[in-house]
Amino acid sequence: MINRRSFNTLVGIGTGAAATSWGRLKANATSTGVSGSGTPPPTVPPMTPGTHTSFGKLKTTKAGVLDIGYAEAGPAHGPVVICLHGWPYDIHSFVDVAPLLAAQGYRVVVPYLRGHGTTRFLSSTTMRNAQQSAIALDIIALMDALKIHEAVLAGFDWGSRTADIIAALWPERVKALVSVSGYLITDVEAQKKPLPPKAEYTWWYQFYFSTDRGRRAMEDETYRRDLCRLVWGIVSPTWHFDNATFERTASAFENPDYAAIVIHNYRWRLGLADGEPRYDRYEKELATRPVITVPTITLDADRDPFSAPGDGASYRDRFSGTYAHRTLSGIGHNVPQEAPTAFAQAVVDVDHFESRSEPEHHRS
């Protein structure tokens, strides 16, 4: 899940506006920003969440320390969008987003993060490390392997953090950014400080994973699925997903390294597990909370218990480029799967931002 230090207080856990009707989401999928030609970006046509259930044939490519599994949609020579999932999710969070973007002419690449789905480590001796810079470098390696110099990066949860890091450290690789929950780069030292109890309560699974009991639960197939499904319901209280939807994603949890990666990620972020020295220089830079300079749209979901109060005010100073913030009413944590049209529209809009266009802020 997202960075627990991204806000100081959490109010209204489990409360918010009633589920937004599809018509309202459609009405609020308005075009924003200014294109290079002075014309507004195209409007993404509405799609009912759950319209698609699968991608085409998945691909794999060797990249860095991994053989990365990924889905791809759209024209091979179109401008590239890389969509990055979080935990406990997989590439199916973008199963409706990908065809929407492909229809707009984008080449859409949706990789399984390390430890998920068909992505595998090339060597049995490689540390099953899930610190933030390692995951970000996986995506840089994927871009290199696919000969993608520059892409729009769009993600949520672990995917937002990964996209934020790449935009901060390698801005020349990022044409523009869509980041759900805003600025999620982790400061491990700050993570060691307590939050107000109500906020800590929301992060119960992090503390569970810090124990041997939690580790063993993640290694048990039944408990792992039950725990992940429980999290889905808690963080997306208005998303009425069915068994088939969950099972399509849960198959990605069968990766042999899944438990090790999940446990290491959360323990590392709390300062309870070591990373690898080869990533130290990146982590030192990330600990300074570097400013992101690329054009960015941040998204908050008002039914997500991790959304910070203040409509993005807590992280606004971390974005110095052309910027817009949007709050999605009636939507929970899994934004791209719950609101695919709004997510895809954000990608199209940010891709049309000019460096001198006026910032935009609205609720939808």
mmCIF file of C-alpha atoms in Angstrom, residues 15 17-18 31 59 105 122 147 154 161 163 183 185 236 238 242 276 345:
data_model
loop_
_atom_site.group_PDB
_atom_site.id
_atom_site.type_symbol
_atom_site.label_atom_id
_atom_site.label_comp_id
_atom_site.label_asym_id
_atom_site.label_seq_id
_atom_site.Cartn_x
_atom_site.Cartn_y
_atom_site.Cartn_z
ATOM 1 C CA THR A 15 -16.561 7.686 5.294
ATOM 2 C CA ALA A 17 -19.553 10.590 -0.514
ATOM 3 C CA ALA A 18 -21.931 7.933 -1.719
ATOM 4 C CA SER A 31 -10.462 17.581 -20.949
ATOM 5 C CA LYS A 59 4.897 -11.332 -23.200
ATOM 6 C CA GLY A 105 -3.187 5.550 -30.241
ATOM 7 C CA LEU A 122 16.831 -14.883 -13.352
ATOM 8 C CA LYS A 147 13.997 0.227 -26.381
ATOM 9 C CA ALA A 154 0.868 6.031 -14.561
ATOM 10 C CA ARG A 161 5.846 5.127 -5.667
ATOM 11 C CA ALA A 163 6.656 6.081 -11.045
ATOM 12 C CA TYR A 183 3.997 11.836 -3.690
ATOM 13 C CA ILE A 185 8.560 8.250 -2.121
ATOM 14 C CA SER A 236 -12.433 0.019 -1.749
ATOM 15 C CA THR A 238 -17.861 1.041 -2.814
ATOM 16 C CA ASP A 242 -17.182 -10.452 -7.891
ATOM 17 C CA GLU A 276 21.260 -4.005 -0.693
ATOM 18 C CA GLN A 345 -8.444 10.614 -19.169
#
